Short mmCIF file of C-alpha atoms and ligand atoms in Angstrom, two decimals:
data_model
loop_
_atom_site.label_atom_id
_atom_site.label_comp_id
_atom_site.label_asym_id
_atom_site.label_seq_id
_atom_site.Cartn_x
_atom_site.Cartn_y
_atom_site.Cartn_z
CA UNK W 267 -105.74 69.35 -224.12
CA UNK W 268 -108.09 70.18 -226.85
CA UNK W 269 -111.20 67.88 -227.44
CA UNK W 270 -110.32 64.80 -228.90
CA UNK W 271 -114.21 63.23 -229.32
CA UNK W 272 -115.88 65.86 -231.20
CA UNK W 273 -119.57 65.58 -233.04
CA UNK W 274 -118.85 68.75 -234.81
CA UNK W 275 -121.09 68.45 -238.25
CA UNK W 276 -122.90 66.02 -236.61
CA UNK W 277 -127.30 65.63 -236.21
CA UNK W 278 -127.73 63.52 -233.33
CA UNK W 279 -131.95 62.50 -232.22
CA UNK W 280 -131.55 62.27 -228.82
CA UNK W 281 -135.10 60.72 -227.36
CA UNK W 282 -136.13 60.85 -224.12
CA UNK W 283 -134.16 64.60 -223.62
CA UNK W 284 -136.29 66.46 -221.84
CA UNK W 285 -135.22 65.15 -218.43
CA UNK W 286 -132.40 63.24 -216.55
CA UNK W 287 -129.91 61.10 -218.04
CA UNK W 288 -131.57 62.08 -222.01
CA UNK W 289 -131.06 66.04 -221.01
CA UNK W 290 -127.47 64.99 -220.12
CA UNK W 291 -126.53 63.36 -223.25
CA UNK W 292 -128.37 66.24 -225.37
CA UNK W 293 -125.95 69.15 -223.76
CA UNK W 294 -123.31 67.49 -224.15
CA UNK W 295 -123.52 66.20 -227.39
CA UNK W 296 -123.99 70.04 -228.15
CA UNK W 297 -121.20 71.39 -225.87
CA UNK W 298 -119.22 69.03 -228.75
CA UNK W 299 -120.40 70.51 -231.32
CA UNK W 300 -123.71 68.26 -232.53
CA UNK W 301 -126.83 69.86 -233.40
CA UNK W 302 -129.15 67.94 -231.29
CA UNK W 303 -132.97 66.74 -232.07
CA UNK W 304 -134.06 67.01 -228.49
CA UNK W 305 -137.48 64.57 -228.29
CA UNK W 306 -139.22 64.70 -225.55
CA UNK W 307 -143.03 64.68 -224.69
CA UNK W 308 -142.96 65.32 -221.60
CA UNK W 309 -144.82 62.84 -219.44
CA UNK W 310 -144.80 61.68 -215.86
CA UNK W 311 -142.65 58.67 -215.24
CA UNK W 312 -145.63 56.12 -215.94
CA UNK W 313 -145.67 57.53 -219.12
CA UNK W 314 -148.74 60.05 -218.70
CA UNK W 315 -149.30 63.53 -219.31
CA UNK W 316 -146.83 66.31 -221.32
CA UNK W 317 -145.22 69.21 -220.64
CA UNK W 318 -142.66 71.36 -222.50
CA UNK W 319 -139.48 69.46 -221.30
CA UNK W 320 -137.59 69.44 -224.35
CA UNK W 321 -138.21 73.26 -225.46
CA UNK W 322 -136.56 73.85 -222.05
CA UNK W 323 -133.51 71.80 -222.60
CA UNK W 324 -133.24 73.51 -226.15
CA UNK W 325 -133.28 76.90 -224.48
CA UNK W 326 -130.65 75.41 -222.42
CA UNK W 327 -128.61 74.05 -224.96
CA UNK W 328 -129.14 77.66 -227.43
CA UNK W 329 -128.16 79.68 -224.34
CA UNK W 330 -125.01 77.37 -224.23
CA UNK W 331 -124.16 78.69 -228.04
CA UNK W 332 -125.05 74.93 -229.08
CA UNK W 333 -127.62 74.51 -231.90
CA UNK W 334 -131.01 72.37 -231.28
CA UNK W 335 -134.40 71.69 -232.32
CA UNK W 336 -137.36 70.87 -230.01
CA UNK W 337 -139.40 67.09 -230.89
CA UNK W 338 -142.41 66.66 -228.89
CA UNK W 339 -143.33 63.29 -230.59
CA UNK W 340 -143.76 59.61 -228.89
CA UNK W 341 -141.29 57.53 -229.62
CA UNK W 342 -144.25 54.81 -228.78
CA UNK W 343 -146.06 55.27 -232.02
CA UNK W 344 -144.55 54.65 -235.89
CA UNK W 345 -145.65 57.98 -236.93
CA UNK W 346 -143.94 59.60 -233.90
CA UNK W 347 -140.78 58.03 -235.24
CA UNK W 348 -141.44 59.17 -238.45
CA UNK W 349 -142.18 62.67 -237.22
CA UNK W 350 -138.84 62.77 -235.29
CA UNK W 351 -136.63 61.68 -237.84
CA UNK W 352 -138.25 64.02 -240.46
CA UNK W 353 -137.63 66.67 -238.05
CA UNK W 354 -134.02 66.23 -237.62
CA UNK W 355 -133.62 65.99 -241.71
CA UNK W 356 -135.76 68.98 -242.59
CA UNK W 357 -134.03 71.39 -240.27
CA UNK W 358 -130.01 70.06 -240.71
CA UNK W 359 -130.90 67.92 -243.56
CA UNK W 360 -129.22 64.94 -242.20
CA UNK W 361 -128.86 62.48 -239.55
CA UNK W 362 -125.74 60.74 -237.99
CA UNK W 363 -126.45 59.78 -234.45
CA UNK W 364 -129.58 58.21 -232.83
CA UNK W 365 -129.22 57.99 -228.77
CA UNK W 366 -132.77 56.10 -227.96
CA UNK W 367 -133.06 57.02 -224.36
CA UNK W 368 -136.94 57.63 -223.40
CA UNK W 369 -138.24 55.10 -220.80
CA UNK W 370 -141.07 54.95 -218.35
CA UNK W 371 -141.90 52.96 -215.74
CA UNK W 372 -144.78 50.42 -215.01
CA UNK W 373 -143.40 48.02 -211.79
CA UNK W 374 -145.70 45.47 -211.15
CA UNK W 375 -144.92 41.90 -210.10
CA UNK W 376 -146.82 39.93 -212.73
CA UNK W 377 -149.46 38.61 -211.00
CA UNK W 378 -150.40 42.25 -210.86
CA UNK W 379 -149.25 43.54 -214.18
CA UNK W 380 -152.07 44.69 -217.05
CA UNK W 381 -152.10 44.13 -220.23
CA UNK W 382 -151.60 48.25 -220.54
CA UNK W 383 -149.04 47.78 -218.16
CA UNK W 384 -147.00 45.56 -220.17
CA UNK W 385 -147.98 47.26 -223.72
CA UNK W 386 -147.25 50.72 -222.23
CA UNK W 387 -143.70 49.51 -221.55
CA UNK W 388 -142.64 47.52 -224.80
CA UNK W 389 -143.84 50.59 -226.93
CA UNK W 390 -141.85 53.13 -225.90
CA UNK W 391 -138.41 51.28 -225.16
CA UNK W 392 -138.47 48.51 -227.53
CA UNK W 393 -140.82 48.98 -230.11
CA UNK W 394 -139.65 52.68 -229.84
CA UNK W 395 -136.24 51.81 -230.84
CA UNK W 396 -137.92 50.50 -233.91
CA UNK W 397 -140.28 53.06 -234.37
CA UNK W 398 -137.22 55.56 -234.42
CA UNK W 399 -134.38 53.24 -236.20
CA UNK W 400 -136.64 52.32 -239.34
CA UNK W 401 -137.02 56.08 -240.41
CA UNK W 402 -133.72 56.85 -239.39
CA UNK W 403 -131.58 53.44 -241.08
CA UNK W 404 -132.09 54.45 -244.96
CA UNK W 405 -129.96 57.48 -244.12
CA UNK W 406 -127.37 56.43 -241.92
CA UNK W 407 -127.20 53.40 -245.62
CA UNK W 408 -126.90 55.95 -247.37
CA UNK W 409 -124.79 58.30 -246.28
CA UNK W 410 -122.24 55.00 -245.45
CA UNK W 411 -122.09 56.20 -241.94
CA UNK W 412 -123.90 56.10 -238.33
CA UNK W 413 -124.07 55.49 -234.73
CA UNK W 414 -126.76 54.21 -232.47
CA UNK W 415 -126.99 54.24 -228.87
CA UNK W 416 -129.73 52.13 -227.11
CA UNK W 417 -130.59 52.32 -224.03
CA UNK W 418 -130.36 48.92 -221.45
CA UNK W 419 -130.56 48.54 -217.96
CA UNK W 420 -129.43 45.89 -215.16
CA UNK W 421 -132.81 45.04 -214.33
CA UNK W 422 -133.34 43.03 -217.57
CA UNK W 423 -130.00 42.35 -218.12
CA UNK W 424 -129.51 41.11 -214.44
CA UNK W 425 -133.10 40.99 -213.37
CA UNK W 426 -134.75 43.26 -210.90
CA UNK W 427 -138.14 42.17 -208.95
CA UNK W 428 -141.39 43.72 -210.06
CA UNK W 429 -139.82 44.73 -213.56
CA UNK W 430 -141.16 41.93 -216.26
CA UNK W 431 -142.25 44.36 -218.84
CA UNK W 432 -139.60 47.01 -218.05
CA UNK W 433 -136.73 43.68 -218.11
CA UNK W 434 -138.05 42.30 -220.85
CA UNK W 435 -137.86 45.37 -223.31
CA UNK W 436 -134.55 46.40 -221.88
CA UNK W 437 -132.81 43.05 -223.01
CA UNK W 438 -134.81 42.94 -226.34
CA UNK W 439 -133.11 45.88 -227.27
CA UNK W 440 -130.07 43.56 -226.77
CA UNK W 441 -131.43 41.75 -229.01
CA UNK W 442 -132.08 44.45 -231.56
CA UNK W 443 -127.86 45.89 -230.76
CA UNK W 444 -126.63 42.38 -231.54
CA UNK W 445 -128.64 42.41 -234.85
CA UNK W 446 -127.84 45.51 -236.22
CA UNK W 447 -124.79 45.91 -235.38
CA UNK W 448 -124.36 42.89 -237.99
CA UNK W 449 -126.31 44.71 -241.12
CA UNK W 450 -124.61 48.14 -239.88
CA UNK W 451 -121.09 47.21 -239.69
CA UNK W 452 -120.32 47.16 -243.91
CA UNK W 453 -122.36 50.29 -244.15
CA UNK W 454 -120.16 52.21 -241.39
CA UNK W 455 -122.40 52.16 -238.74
CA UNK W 456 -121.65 51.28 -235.48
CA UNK W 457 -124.46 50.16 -232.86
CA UNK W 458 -123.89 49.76 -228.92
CA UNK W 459 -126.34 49.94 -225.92
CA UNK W 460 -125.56 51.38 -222.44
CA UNK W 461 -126.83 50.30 -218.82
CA UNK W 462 -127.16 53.04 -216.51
CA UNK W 463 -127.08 54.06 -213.22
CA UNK W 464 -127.87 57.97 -212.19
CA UNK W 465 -129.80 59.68 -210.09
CA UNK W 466 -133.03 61.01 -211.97
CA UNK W 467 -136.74 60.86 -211.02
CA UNK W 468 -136.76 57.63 -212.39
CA UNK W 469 -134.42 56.18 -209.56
CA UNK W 470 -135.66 58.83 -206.75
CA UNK W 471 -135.32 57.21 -202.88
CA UNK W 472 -133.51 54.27 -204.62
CA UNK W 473 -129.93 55.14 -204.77
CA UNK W 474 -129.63 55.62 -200.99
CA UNK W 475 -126.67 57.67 -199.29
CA UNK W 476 -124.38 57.73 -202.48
CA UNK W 477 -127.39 59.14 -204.67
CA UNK W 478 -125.10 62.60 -204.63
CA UNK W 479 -122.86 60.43 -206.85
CA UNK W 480 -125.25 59.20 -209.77
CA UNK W 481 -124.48 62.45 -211.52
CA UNK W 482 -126.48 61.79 -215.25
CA UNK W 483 -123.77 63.33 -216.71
CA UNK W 484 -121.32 60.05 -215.73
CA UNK W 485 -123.23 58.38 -218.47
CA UNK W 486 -123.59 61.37 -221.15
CA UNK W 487 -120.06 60.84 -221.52
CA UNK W 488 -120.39 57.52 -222.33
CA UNK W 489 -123.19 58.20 -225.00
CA UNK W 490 -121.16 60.89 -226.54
CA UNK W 491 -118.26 59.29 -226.99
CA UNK W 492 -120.41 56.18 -228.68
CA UNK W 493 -122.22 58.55 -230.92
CA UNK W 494 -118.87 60.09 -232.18
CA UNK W 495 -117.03 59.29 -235.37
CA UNK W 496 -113.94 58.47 -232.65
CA UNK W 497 -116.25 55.19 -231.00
CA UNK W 498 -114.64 52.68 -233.24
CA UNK W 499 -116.82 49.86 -231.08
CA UNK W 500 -119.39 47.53 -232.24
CA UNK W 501 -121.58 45.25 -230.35
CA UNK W 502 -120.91 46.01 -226.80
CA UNK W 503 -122.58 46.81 -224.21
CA UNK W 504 -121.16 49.63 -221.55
CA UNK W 505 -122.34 49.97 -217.81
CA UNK W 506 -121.92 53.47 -216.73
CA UNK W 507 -122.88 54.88 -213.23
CA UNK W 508 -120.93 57.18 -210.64
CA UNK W 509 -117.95 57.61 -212.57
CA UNK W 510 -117.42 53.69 -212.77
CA UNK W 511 -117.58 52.09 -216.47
CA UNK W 512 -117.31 48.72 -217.37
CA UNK W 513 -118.31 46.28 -219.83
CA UNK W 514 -121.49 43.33 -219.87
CA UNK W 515 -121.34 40.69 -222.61
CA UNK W 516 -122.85 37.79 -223.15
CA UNK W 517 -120.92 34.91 -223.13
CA UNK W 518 -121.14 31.51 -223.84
CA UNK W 519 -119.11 27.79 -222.10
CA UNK W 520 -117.98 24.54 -224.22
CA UNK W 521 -120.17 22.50 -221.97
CA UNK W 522 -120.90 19.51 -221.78
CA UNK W 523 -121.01 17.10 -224.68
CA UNK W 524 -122.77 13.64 -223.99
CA UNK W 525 -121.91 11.95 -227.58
CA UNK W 526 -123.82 11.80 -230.87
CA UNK W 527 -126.50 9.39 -229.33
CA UNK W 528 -129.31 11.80 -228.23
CA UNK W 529 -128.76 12.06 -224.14
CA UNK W 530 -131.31 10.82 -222.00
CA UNK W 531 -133.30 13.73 -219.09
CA UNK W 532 -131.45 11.47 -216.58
CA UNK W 533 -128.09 12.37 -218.19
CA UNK W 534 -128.92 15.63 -218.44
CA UNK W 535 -129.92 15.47 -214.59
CA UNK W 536 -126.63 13.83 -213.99
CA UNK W 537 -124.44 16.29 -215.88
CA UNK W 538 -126.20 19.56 -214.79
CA UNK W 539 -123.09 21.13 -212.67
CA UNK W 540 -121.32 20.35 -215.76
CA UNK W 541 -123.32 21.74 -218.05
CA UNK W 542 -123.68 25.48 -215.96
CA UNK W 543 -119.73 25.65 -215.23
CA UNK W 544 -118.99 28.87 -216.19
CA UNK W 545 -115.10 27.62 -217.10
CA UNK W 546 -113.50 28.59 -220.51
CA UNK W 547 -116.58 30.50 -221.94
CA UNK W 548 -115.95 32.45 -225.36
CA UNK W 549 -117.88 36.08 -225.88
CA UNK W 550 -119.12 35.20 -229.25
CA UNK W 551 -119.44 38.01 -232.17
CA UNK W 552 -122.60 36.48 -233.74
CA UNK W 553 -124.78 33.76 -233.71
CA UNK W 554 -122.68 31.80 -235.31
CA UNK W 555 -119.43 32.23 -233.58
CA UNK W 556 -121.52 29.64 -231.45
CA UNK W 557 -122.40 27.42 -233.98
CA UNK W 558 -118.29 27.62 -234.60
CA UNK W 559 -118.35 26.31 -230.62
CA UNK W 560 -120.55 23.54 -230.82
CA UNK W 561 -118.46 22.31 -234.37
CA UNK W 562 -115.34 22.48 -231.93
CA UNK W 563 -116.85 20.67 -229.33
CA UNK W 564 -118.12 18.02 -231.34
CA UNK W 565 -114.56 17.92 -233.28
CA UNK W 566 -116.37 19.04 -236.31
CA UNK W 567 -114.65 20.70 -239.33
CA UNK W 568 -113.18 23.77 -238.10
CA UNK W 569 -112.85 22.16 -234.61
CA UNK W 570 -109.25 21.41 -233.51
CA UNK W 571 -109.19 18.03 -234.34
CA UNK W 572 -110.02 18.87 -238.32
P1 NAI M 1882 -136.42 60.15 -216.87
O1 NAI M 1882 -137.81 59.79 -216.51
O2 NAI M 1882 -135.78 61.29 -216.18
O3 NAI M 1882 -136.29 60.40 -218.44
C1 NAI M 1882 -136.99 59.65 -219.40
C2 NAI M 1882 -137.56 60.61 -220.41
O4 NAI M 1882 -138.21 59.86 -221.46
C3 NAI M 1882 -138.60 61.54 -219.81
O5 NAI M 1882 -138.24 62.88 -220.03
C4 NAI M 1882 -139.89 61.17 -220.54
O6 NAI M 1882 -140.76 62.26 -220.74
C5 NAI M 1882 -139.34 60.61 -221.84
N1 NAI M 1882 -140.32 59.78 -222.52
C6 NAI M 1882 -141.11 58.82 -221.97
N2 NAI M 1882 -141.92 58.29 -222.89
C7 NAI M 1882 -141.64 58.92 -224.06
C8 NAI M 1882 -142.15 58.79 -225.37
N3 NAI M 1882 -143.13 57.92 -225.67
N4 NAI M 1882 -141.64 59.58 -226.35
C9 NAI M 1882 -140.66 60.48 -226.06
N5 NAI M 1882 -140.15 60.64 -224.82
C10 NAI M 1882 -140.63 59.87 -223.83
O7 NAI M 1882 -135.54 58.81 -216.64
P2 NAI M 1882 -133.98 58.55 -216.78
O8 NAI M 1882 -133.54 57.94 -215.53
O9 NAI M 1882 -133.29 59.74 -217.30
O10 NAI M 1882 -133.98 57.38 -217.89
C11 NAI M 1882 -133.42 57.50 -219.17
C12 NAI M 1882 -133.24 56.11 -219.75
O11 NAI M 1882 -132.28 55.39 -218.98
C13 NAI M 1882 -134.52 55.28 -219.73
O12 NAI M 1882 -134.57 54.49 -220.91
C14 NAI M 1882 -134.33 54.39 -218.53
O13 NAI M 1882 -135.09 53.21 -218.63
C15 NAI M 1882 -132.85 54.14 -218.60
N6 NAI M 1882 -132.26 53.71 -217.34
C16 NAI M 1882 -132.14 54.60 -216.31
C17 NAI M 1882 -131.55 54.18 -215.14
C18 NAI M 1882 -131.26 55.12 -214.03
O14 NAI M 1882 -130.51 54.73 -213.10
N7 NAI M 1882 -131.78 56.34 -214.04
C19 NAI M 1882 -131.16 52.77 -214.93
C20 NAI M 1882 -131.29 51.95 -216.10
C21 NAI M 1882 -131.84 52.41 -217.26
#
């Protein structure tokens, strides 16, 4: 059967591509067609150092017949950003895709974390998203059409000890999906996040006997598809890892509703189990899809009793 998700056309910044689950999404956004920015700069997994990762995967990628261009900028800086968009528009002159993928690493429990620590961290996941996004937005306006990939993870979603700063970016850039995929959606573009699992440097000794499993390219597939004009999703975020692939939302319950007289902390105390039941809970589409909730709950206009 012939290729049905195809990026053919299409400029995709891929950051992060120099190594493991970033060099996976590059060649294969290529192998369908995409001429790839491939940003990289190289570092350790703290974050230190360079080397020239992403001219390798490029070579890779050329060898391959795909097109791509080499970005050795940090995605932690606003002029790296810059730098990286301006790259992919002044060699294909313009830009459809952005797949933020770079990450480092920084585990600490807090009591033990540094200020560096923690800065070191939000720079190059979330305020890198940022620092990639602004550039790149005013063309994905104006050309009516986009798709952006972010990058999540389990530990922030779900939690994982020693991982404040790393948790804490990782679900901002939740934050960040959820928000632009608002102001995106009447422009025509579409913004999702993923939450791997693969086997990488990143995850070495941690994956145990099935490591042979956490193939990166389980998740390029993913990417791909959500960078290509086929994704028609919005919104959502998609946990990929060993050839499973499933879906995390947030969600939210009625709960409990103790009258319009301002509850006491001893009701609240008394209707705690109520209030965490996760019973009936809705997957709301925007903030105020709650805000619908709460006007149901409290029989308010558009609740069932209006
Ligand atoms: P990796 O360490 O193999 O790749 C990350 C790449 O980002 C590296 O090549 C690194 O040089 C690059 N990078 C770091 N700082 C950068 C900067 N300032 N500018 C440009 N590039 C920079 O790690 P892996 O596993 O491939 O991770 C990719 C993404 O997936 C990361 O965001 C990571 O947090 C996320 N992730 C990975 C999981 C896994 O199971 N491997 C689990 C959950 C999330």
């Amino acid at each position: 059967m012939s290729a049905r998700v195809t990026l053919d056309g299409r400029v995709v910044v891929v950051t992060g591509a120099g190594n493991g689950i970033g060099r996976a999404h590059a060649t294969t956004l290529a192998a369908r067609g995409a001429s790839v920015v491939v940003n990289d700069l190289g570092g350790t997994v703290d974050g230190s150092g360079s080397s020239g990762a992403a001219e390798q995967v490029v070579a890779e990628i050329r060898a391959a017949g795909g097109a791509a261009v080499a970005s050795t900028d940090s995605v932690a800086t606003a002029a790296g950003g810059a730098d990286l968009v301006g790259r992919a528009i002044d060699t294909y002159g313009r830009l459809d895709a952005v797949i933020h993928n770079a990450g480092i690493l920084r585990d600490r429990t807090l009591a033990k974390m540094s200020d560096e620590d923690v800065s070191a961290v939000l720079d190059v996941h979330l305020a890198g998203a940022f620092h990639v996004l602004r550039p790149a937005w005013p063309h994905l306006v104006a050309q009516g059409y986009g798709r952006i990939v972010l990058t999540s993870s389990s530990s922030g979603l779900f939690g994982n000890f020693g991982q404040a700063n790393y948790g804490a970016a990782k679900t901002g850039l939740i934050g960040l999906m959820n928000v632009l995929a608002l102001e995106g959606a009447r422009r025509g573009i579409l913004v999702n996040a993923i939450a791997p699992t693969a086997a990488t440097r990143m995850t070495e000794n941690l994956l145990g006997e099935l490591t042979d499993r956490f193939d990166p390219q389980h998740v390029a597939a993913v990417a791909t598809f959500l960078a290509s004009e086929q994704c028609q999703l919005n919104r959502h975020i998609l946990t990929v890892g060993g050839g499973r692939v499933g879906r995390i939302f947030l969600g939210v319950t009625p709960g409990w509703y103790g009258g319009p007289t301002p509850a006491s902390p001893d009701d609240i105390l008394d209707a705690v189990d109520e209030i965490c039941r996760l019973d009936d809970f809705i997957v709301p589409d925007s903030g105020a899809d709650e805000v619908t909730l709460i006007q149901r709950v409290l029989g308010g206009p558009s609740g069932p009793s209006a």
